[in-house]
PDB file of C-alpha atoms in Angstrom:
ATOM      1  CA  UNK A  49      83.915  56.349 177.048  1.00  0.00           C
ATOM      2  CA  UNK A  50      81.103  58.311 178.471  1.00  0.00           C
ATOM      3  CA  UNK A  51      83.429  60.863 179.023  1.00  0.00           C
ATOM      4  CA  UNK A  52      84.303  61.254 175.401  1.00  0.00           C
ATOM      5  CA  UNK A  53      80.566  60.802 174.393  1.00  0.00           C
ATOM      6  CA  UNK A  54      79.519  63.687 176.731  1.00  0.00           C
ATOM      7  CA  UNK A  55      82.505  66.084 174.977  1.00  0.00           C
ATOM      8  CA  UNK A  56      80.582  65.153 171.452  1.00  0.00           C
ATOM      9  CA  UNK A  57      77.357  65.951 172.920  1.00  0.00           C
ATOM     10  CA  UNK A  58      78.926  69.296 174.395  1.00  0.00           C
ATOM     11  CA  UNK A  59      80.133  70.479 170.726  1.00  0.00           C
ATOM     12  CA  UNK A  60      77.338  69.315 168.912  1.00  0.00           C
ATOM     13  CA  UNK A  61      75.469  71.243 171.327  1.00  0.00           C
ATOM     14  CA  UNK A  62      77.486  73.917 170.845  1.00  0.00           C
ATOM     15  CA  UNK A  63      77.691  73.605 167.228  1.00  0.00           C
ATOM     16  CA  UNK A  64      73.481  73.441 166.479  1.00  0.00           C
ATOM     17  CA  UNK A  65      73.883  76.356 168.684  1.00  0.00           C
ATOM     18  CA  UNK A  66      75.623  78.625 166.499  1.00  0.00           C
ATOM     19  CA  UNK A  67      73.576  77.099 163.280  1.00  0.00           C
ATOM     20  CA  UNK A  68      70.344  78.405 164.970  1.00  0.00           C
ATOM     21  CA  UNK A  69      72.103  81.258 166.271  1.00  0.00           C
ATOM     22  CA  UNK A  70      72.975  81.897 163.145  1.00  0.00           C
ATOM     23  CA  UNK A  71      70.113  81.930 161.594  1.00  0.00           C
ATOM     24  CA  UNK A  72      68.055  84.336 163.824  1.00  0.00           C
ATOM     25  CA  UNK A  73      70.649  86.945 163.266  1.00  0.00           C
ATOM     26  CA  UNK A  74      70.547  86.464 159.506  1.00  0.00           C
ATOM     27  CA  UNK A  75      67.014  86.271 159.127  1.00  0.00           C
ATOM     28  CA  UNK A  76      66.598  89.142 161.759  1.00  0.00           C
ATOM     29  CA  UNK A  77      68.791  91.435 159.585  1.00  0.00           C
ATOM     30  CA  UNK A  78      66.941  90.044 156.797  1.00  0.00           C
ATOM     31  CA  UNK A  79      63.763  91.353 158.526  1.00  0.00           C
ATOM     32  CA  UNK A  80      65.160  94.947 159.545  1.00  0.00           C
ATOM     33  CA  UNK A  81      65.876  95.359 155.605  1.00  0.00           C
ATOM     34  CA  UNK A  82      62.637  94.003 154.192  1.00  0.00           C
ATOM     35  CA  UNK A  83      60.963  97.066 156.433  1.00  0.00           C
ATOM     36  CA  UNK A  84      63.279  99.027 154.709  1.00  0.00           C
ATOM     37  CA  UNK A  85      61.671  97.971 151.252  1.00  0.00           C
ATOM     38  CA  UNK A  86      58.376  98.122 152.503  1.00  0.00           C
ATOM     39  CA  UNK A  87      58.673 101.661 153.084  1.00  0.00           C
ATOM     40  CA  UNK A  88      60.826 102.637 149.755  1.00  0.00           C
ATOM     41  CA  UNK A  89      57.765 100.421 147.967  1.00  0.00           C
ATOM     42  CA  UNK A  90      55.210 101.974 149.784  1.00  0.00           C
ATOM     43  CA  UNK A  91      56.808 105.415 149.063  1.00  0.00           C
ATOM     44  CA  UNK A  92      56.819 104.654 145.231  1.00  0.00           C
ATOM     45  CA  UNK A  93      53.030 103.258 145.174  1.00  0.00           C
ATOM     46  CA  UNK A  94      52.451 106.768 146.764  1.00  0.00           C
ATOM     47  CA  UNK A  95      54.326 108.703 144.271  1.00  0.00           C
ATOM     48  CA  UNK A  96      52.413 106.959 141.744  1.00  0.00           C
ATOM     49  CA  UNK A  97      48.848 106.636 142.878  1.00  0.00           C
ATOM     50  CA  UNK A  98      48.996 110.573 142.988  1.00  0.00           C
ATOM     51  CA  UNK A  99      48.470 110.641 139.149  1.00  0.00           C
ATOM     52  CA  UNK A 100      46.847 106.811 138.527  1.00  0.00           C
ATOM     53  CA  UNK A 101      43.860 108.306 141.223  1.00  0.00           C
ATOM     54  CA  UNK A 102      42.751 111.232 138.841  1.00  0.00           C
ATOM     55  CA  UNK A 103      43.224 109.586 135.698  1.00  0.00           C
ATOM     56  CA  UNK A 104      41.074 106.672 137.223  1.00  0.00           C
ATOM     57  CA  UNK A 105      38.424 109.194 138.082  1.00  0.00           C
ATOM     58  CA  UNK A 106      38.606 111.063 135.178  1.00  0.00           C
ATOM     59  CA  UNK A 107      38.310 107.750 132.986  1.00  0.00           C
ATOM     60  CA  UNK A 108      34.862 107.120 135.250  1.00  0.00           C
ATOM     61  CA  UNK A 109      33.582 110.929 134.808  1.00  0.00           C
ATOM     62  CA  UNK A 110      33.881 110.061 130.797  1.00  0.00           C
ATOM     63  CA  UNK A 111      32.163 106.627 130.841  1.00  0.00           C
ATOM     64  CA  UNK A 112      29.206 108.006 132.340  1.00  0.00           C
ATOM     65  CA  UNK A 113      29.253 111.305 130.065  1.00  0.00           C
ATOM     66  CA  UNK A 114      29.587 108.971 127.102  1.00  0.00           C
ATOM     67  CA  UNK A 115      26.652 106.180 128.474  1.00  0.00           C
ATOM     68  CA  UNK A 116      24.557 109.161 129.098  1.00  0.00           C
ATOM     69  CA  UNK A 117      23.328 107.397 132.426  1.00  0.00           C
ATOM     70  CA  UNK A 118      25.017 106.978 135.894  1.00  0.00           C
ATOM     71  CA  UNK A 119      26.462 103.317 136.633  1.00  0.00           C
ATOM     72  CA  UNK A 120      25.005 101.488 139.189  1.00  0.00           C
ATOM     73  CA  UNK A 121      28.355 100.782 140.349  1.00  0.00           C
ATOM     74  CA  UNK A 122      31.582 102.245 140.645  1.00  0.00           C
ATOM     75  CA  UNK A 123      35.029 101.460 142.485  1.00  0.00           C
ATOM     76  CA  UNK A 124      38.446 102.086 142.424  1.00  0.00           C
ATOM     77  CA  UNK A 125      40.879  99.650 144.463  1.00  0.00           C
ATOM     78  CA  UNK A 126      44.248  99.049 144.405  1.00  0.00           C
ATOM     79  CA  UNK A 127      45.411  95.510 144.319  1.00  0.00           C
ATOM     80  CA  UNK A 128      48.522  93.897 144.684  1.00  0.00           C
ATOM     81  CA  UNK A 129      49.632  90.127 145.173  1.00  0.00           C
ATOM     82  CA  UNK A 130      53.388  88.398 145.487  1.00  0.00           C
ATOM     83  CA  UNK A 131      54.277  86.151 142.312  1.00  0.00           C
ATOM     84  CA  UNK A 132      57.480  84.281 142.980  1.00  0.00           C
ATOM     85  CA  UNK A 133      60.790  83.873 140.884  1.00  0.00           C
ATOM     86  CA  UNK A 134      61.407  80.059 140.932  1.00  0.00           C
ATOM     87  CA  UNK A 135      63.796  77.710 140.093  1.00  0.00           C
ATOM     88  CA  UNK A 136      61.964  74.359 139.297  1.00  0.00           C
ATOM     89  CA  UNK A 137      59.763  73.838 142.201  1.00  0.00           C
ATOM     90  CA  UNK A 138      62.179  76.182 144.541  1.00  0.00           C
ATOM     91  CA  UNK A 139      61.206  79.555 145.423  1.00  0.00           C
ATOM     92  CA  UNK A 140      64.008  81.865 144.993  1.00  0.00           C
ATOM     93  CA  UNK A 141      62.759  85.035 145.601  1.00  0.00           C
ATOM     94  CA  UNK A 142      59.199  86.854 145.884  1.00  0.00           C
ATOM     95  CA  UNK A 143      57.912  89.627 144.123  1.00  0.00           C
ATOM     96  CA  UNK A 144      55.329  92.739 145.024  1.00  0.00           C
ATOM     97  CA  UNK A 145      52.977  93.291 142.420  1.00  0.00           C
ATOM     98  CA  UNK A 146      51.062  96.005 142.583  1.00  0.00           C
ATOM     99  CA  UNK A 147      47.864  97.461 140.123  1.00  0.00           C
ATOM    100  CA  UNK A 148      45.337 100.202 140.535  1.00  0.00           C
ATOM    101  CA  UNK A 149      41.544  98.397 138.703  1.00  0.00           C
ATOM    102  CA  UNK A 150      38.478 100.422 138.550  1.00  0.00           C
ATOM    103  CA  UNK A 151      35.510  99.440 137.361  1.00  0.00           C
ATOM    104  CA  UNK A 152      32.384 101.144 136.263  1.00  0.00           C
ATOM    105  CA  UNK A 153      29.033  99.169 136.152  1.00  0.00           C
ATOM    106  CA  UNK A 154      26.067  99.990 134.350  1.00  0.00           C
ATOM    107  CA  UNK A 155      22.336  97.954 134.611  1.00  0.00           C
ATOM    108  CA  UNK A 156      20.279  97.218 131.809  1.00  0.00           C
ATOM    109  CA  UNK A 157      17.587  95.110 130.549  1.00  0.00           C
ATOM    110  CA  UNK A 158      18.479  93.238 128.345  1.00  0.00           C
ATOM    111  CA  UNK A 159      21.342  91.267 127.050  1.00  0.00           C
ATOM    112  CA  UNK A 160      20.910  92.821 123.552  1.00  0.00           C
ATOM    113  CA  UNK A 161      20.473  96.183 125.430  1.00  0.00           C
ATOM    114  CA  UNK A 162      23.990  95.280 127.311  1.00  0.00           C
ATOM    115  CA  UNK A 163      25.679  94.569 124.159  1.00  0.00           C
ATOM    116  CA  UNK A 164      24.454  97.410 122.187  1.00  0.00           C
ATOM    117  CA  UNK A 165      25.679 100.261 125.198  1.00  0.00           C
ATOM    118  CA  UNK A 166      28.569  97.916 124.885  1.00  0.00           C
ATOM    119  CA  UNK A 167      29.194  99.181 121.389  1.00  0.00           C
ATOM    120  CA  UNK A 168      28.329 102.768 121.740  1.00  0.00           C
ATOM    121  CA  UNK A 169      31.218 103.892 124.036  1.00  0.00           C
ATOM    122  CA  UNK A 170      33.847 105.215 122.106  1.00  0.00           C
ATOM    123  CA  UNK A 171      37.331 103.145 121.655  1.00  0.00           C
ATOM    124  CA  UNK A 172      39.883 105.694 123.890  1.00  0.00           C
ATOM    125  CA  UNK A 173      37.293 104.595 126.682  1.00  0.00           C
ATOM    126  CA  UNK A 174      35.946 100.941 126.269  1.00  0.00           C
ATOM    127  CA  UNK A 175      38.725  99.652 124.032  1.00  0.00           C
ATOM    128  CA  UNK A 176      38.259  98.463 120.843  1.00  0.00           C
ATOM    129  CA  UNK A 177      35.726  96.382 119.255  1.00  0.00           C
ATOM    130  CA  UNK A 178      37.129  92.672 119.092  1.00  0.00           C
ATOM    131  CA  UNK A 179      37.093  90.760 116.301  1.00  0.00           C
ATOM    132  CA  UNK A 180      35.800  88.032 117.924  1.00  0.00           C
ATOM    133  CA  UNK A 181      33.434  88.074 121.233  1.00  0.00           C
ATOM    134  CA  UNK A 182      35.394  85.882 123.116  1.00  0.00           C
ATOM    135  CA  UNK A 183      32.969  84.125 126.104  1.00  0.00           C
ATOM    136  CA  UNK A 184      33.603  82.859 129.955  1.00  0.00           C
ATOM    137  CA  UNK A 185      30.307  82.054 131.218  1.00  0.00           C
ATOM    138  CA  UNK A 186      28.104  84.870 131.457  1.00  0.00           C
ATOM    139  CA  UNK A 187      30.733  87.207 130.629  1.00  0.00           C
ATOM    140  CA  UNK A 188      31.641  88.490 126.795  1.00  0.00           C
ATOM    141  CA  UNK A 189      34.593  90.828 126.055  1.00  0.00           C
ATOM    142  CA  UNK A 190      33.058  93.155 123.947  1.00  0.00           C
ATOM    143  CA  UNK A 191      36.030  95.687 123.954  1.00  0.00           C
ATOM    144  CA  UNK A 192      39.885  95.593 124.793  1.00  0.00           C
ATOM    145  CA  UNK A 193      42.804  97.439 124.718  1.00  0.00           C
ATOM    146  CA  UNK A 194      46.389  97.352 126.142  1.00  0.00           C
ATOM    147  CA  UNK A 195      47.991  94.015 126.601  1.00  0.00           C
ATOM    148  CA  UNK A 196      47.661  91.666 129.848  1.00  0.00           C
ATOM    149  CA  UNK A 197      50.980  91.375 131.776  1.00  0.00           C
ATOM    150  CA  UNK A 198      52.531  94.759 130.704  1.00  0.00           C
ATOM    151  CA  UNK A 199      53.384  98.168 131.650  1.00  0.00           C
ATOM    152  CA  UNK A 200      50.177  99.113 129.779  1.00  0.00           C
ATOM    153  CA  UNK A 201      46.514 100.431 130.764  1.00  0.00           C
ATOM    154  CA  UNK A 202      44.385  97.421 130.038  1.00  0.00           C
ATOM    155  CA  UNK A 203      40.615  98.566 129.373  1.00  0.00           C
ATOM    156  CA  UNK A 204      38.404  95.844 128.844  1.00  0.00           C
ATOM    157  CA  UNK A 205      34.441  96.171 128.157  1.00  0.00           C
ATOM    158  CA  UNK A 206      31.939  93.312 129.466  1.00  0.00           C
ATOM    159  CA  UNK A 207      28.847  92.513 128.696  1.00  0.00           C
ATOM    160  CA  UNK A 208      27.383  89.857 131.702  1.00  0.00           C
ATOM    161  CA  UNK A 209      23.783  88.061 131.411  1.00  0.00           C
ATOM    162  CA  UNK A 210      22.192  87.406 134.347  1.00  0.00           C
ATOM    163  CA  UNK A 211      22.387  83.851 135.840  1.00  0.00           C
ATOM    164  CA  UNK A 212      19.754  81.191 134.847  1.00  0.00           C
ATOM    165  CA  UNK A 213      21.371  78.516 136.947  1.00  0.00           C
ATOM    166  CA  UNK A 214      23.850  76.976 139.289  1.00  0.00           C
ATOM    167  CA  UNK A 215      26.700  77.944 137.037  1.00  0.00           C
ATOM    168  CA  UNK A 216      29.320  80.108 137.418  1.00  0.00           C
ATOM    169  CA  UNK A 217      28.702  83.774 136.775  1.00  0.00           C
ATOM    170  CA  UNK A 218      31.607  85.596 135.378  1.00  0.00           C
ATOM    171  CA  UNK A 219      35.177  85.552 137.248  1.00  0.00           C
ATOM    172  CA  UNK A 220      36.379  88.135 135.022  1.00  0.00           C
ATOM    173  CA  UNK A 221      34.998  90.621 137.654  1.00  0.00           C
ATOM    174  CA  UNK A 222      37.258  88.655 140.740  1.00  0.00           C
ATOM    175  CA  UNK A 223      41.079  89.723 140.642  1.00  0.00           C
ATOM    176  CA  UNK A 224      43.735  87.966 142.300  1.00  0.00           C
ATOM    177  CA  UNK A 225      46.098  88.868 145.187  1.00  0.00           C
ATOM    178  CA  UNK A 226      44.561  91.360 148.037  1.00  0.00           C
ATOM    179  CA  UNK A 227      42.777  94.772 148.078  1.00  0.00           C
ATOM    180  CA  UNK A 228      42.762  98.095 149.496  1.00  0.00           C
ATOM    181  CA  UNK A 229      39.551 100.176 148.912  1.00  0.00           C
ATOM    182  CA  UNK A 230      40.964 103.897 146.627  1.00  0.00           C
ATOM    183  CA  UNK A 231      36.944 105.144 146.478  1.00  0.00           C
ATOM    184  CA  UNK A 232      33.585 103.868 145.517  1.00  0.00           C
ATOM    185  CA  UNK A 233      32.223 100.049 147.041  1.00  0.00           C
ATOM    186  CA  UNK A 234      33.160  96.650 145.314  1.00  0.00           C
ATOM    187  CA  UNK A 235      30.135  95.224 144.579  1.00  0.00           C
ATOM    188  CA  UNK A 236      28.700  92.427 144.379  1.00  0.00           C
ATOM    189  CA  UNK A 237      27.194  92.911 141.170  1.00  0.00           C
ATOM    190  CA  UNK A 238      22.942  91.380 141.472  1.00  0.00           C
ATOM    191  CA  UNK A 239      23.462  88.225 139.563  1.00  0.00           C
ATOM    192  CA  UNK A 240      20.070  88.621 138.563  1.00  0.00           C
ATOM    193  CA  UNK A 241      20.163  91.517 136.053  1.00  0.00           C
ATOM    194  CA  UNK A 242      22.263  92.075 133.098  1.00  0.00           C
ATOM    195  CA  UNK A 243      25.545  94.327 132.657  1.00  0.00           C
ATOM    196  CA  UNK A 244      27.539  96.327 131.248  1.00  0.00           C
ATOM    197  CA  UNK A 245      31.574  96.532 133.479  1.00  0.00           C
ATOM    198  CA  UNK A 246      34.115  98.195 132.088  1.00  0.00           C
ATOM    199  CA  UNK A 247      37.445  97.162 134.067  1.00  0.00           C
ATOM    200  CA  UNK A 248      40.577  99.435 133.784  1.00  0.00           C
ATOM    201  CA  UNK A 249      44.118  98.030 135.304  1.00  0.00           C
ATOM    202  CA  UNK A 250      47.027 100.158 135.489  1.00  0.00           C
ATOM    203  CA  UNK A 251      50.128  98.884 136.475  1.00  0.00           C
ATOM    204  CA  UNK A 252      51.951 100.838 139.476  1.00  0.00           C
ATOM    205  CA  UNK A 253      54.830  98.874 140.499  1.00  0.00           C
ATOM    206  CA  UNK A 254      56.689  95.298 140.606  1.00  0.00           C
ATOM    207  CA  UNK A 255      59.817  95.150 143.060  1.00  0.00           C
ATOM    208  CA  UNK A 256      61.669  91.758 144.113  1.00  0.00           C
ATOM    209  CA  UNK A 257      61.415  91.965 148.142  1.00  0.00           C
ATOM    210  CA  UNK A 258      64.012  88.761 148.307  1.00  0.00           C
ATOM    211  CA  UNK A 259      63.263  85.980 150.558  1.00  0.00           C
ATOM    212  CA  UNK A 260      63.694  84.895 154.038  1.00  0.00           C
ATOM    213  CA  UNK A 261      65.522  81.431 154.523  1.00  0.00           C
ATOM    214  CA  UNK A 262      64.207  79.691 157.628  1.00  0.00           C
ATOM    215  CA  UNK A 263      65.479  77.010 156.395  1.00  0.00           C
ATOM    216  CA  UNK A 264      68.068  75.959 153.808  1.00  0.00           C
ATOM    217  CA  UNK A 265      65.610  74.647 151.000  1.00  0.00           C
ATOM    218  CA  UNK A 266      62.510  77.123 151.793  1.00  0.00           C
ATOM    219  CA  UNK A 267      61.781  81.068 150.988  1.00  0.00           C
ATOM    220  CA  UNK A 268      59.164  82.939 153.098  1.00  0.00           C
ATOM    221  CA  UNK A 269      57.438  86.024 152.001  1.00  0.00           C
ATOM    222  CA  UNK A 270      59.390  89.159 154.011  1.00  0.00           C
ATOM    223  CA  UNK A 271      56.504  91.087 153.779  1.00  0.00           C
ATOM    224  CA  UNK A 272      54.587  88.034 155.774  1.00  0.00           C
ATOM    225  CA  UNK A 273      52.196  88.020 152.871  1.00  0.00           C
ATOM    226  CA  UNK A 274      51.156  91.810 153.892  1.00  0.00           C
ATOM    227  CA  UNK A 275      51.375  94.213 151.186  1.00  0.00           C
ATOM    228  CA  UNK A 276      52.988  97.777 151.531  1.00  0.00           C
ATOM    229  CA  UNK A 277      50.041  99.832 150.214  1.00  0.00           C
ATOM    230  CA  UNK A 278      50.104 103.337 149.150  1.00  0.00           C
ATOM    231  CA  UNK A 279      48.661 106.324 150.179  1.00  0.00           C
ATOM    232  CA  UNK A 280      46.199 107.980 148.857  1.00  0.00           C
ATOM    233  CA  UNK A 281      46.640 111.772 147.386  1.00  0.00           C
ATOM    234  CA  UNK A 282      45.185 114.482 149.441  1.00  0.00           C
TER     235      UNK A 282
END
């Protein structure tokens, strides 16, 4: 009997062997090809910052011709994050996500001063007038254009009071995901003074970089939750 019981043990030895063995040389190939994608993504974010850059630039330069003053602040970053394709609560697959935001803030005096420099900046720049002021806080779209989640330039034009208490200020400014510094320094914006930001997002790239399967239920990130940035042009 203990015979036979050792032979089990021996093949289901053998047999989690080759399960875990299995595994490592999946996921290990599985590794080898996600640097492949990182590189091929990187390479694309590079082919495409090399015209978002100037236009980013360029949209600055024309802000501060058109506000007739020099903003206080100015940056240019590129962001990206890793949304996931699911399936109920299952992760099948993640996704690199990839924008290029600038933003271009000017101090004033006033919230009536904010709002009225607000207006003055022409529509191809700010966006256009809303209908509506629609309100988060401290912040008030003044101006949009382009639509959210889209291949398109979003502009959108803020007006931000200063804080008179323990409330929130204006997450509008935050964006999600991680950040790589293009030019300029990201803020923080002095709570204590009022604004005008205008924020422009450009979308660069979205790619599915697959999973890796550690296990038979769970995905992990390939990229191990580091982006592939790209460079910047020369």
């Amino acid at each position: 009997m203990s015979r036979f019981l050792g032979g089990v043990a021996k093949v289901l030895g053998w047999f989690m062997a080759l399960v875990v063995g299995g595994y490592v040389v999946v996921n290990g190939a599985l590794v080898v090809k996600a640097q492949f994608k990182r590189n091929d993504v990187g390479g694309r974010l590079t082919d495409k910052l090399a015209a978002a850059v100037p236009a980013a630039t360029s949209h600055r330069d024309a802000l501060t011709a058109a506000a007739g003053t020099a903003p206080e602040h100015a940056w240019i970053v590129q962001v990206c994050d890793f949304p996931t394709t699911d399936s109920g609560w299952m992760v099948n697959s993640y996704n690199q996500e990839c924008e290029l935001r600038s933003a271009v803030a000017f101090a004033v005096a006033t919230p009536e001063a904010a709002e009225a420099l607000a207006r003055q900046l022409p529509d191809e720049l700010g966006g256009a007038v809303v209908e509506e002021i629609d309100t988060d806080g401290a912040c008030r779209t003044i101006r949009t254009s382009g639509r959210p989640y889209s291949e398109e330039v979003q502009v959108r034009t803020l007006a931000i009071t200063r804080r008179t208490g323990s409330e929130g200020w204006c997450g509008r400014l935050s964006t999600t995901g991680q950040h790589r510094v293009v030019s300029g320094e990201v803020g923080p914006l002095d709570a204590n003074s009022d604004w005008v930001v205008v924020l422009r997002d450009q979308p660069l790239d979205r790619t599915d970089i697959g999973c890796l399967r550690w296990s038979v239920l769970f995905c992990d990130n390939p990229f191990f939750d580091k982006p592939a940035w790209g460079d910047l042009p020369k």
